[in-house]
Structure formats: C-alpha cells, structure tokens
Amino acid sequence: MRKDVIERVREAGRILQQRMEQPPSLLELSGLAGISDSKLKFGFRELYGTTVFSFYFTCIT
C-alpha cells in the first residue's frame, strides 16, 4: 500500500474513534478521510486485519 493511502486509512481510524457515539457511514468516512470507499475497505483489511465495522465494534466494546 502507498504511504498516502496508509495515512488516509489511519485518519479514518482516528475519525471513527473520535465519533464513536455518532459514527459516519462508510461513504461519509471515506469522504472525510479523502479516500475511496473501496480503498478504505481494502486498507482496513491490510493495515488492521479487520473490516471497518469490526474495527468500530472493537473500539466501542
């Protein structure tokens, strides 16, 4: 994965952690992070070894 994609995926993770009470939709999250939804989903799998939803669920539990 390219460095810019990695940073945007990390930014999406930070956004999810900051907005746990009212999480953005996948499309909104990808827009906020400046990355396509398909790259975001792929990037989460590569970087965190999980889906965006599972990452969020892990953060709230």
CSV table of C-alpha atoms in Angstrom, one decimal:
chain,number,residue,atom,x,y,z
A,1,MET,CA,0.0,0.0,0.0
A,2,ARG,CA,1.2,3.5,-0.8
A,3,LYS,CA,2.2,5.8,2.1
A,4,ASP,CA,-0.6,8.3,1.3
A,5,VAL,CA,-3.2,5.5,1.4
A,6,ILE,CA,-1.9,4.2,4.7
A,7,GLU,CA,-2.1,7.7,6.2
A,8,ARG,CA,-5.7,8.2,5.0
A,9,VAL,CA,-6.7,4.8,6.4
A,10,ARG,CA,-5.2,5.8,9.7
A,11,GLU,CA,-7.0,9.1,9.6
A,12,ALA,CA,-10.3,7.1,9.0
A,13,GLY,CA,-9.5,5.1,12.1
A,14,ARG,CA,-8.9,8.2,14.1
A,15,ILE,CA,-12.2,9.7,12.9
A,16,LEU,CA,-14.1,6.5,13.9
A,17,GLN,CA,-12.5,6.6,17.4
A,18,GLN,CA,-13.4,10.3,17.8
A,19,ARG,CA,-17.0,9.8,16.6
A,20,MET,CA,-18.0,6.6,18.4
A,21,GLU,CA,-21.3,8.0,19.6
A,22,GLN,CA,-22.4,9.1,16.1
A,23,PRO,CA,-20.2,7.2,13.6
A,24,PRO,CA,-20.2,8.3,10.0
A,25,SER,CA,-21.4,6.0,7.3
A,26,LEU,CA,-18.8,4.2,5.2
A,27,LEU,CA,-19.2,6.6,2.4
A,28,GLU,CA,-19.1,9.6,4.7
A,29,LEU,CA,-16.0,8.2,6.4
A,30,SER,CA,-14.2,7.7,3.1
A,31,GLY,CA,-15.0,11.2,2.1
A,32,LEU,CA,-13.8,12.6,5.4
A,33,ALA,CA,-10.6,10.7,5.1
A,34,GLY,CA,-10.2,11.6,1.4
A,35,ILE,CA,-10.1,8.1,0.0
A,36,SER,CA,-12.5,5.9,-2.0
A,37,ASP,CA,-14.7,3.5,-0.1
A,38,SER,CA,-13.1,0.5,-1.8
A,39,LYS,CA,-9.6,1.7,-0.9
A,40,LEU,CA,-10.8,2.3,2.6
A,41,LYS,CA,-12.2,-1.2,3.0
A,42,PHE,CA,-9.1,-2.8,1.4
A,43,GLY,CA,-6.8,-0.6,3.5
A,44,PHE,CA,-8.5,-1.5,6.8
A,45,ARG,CA,-8.1,-5.2,6.0
A,46,GLU,CA,-4.4,-4.7,5.1
A,47,LEU,CA,-3.5,-2.3,8.0
A,48,TYR,CA,-5.7,-3.5,10.8
A,49,GLY,CA,-6.5,-7.1,9.7
A,50,THR,CA,-10.2,-6.4,10.0
A,51,THR,CA,-13.2,-4.7,8.4
A,52,VAL,CA,-14.2,-1.1,9.1
A,53,PHE,CA,-17.3,-2.3,11.0
A,54,SER,CA,-15.3,-4.7,13.1
A,55,PHE,CA,-12.7,-2.0,13.9
A,56,TYR,CA,-15.5,0.3,15.1
A,57,PHE,CA,-17.2,-2.5,17.1
A,58,THR,CA,-13.9,-3.3,18.8
A,59,CYS,CA,-13.4,0.4,19.7
A,60,ILE,CA,-16.8,0.6,21.4
A,61,THR,CA,-16.5,-2.6,23.5
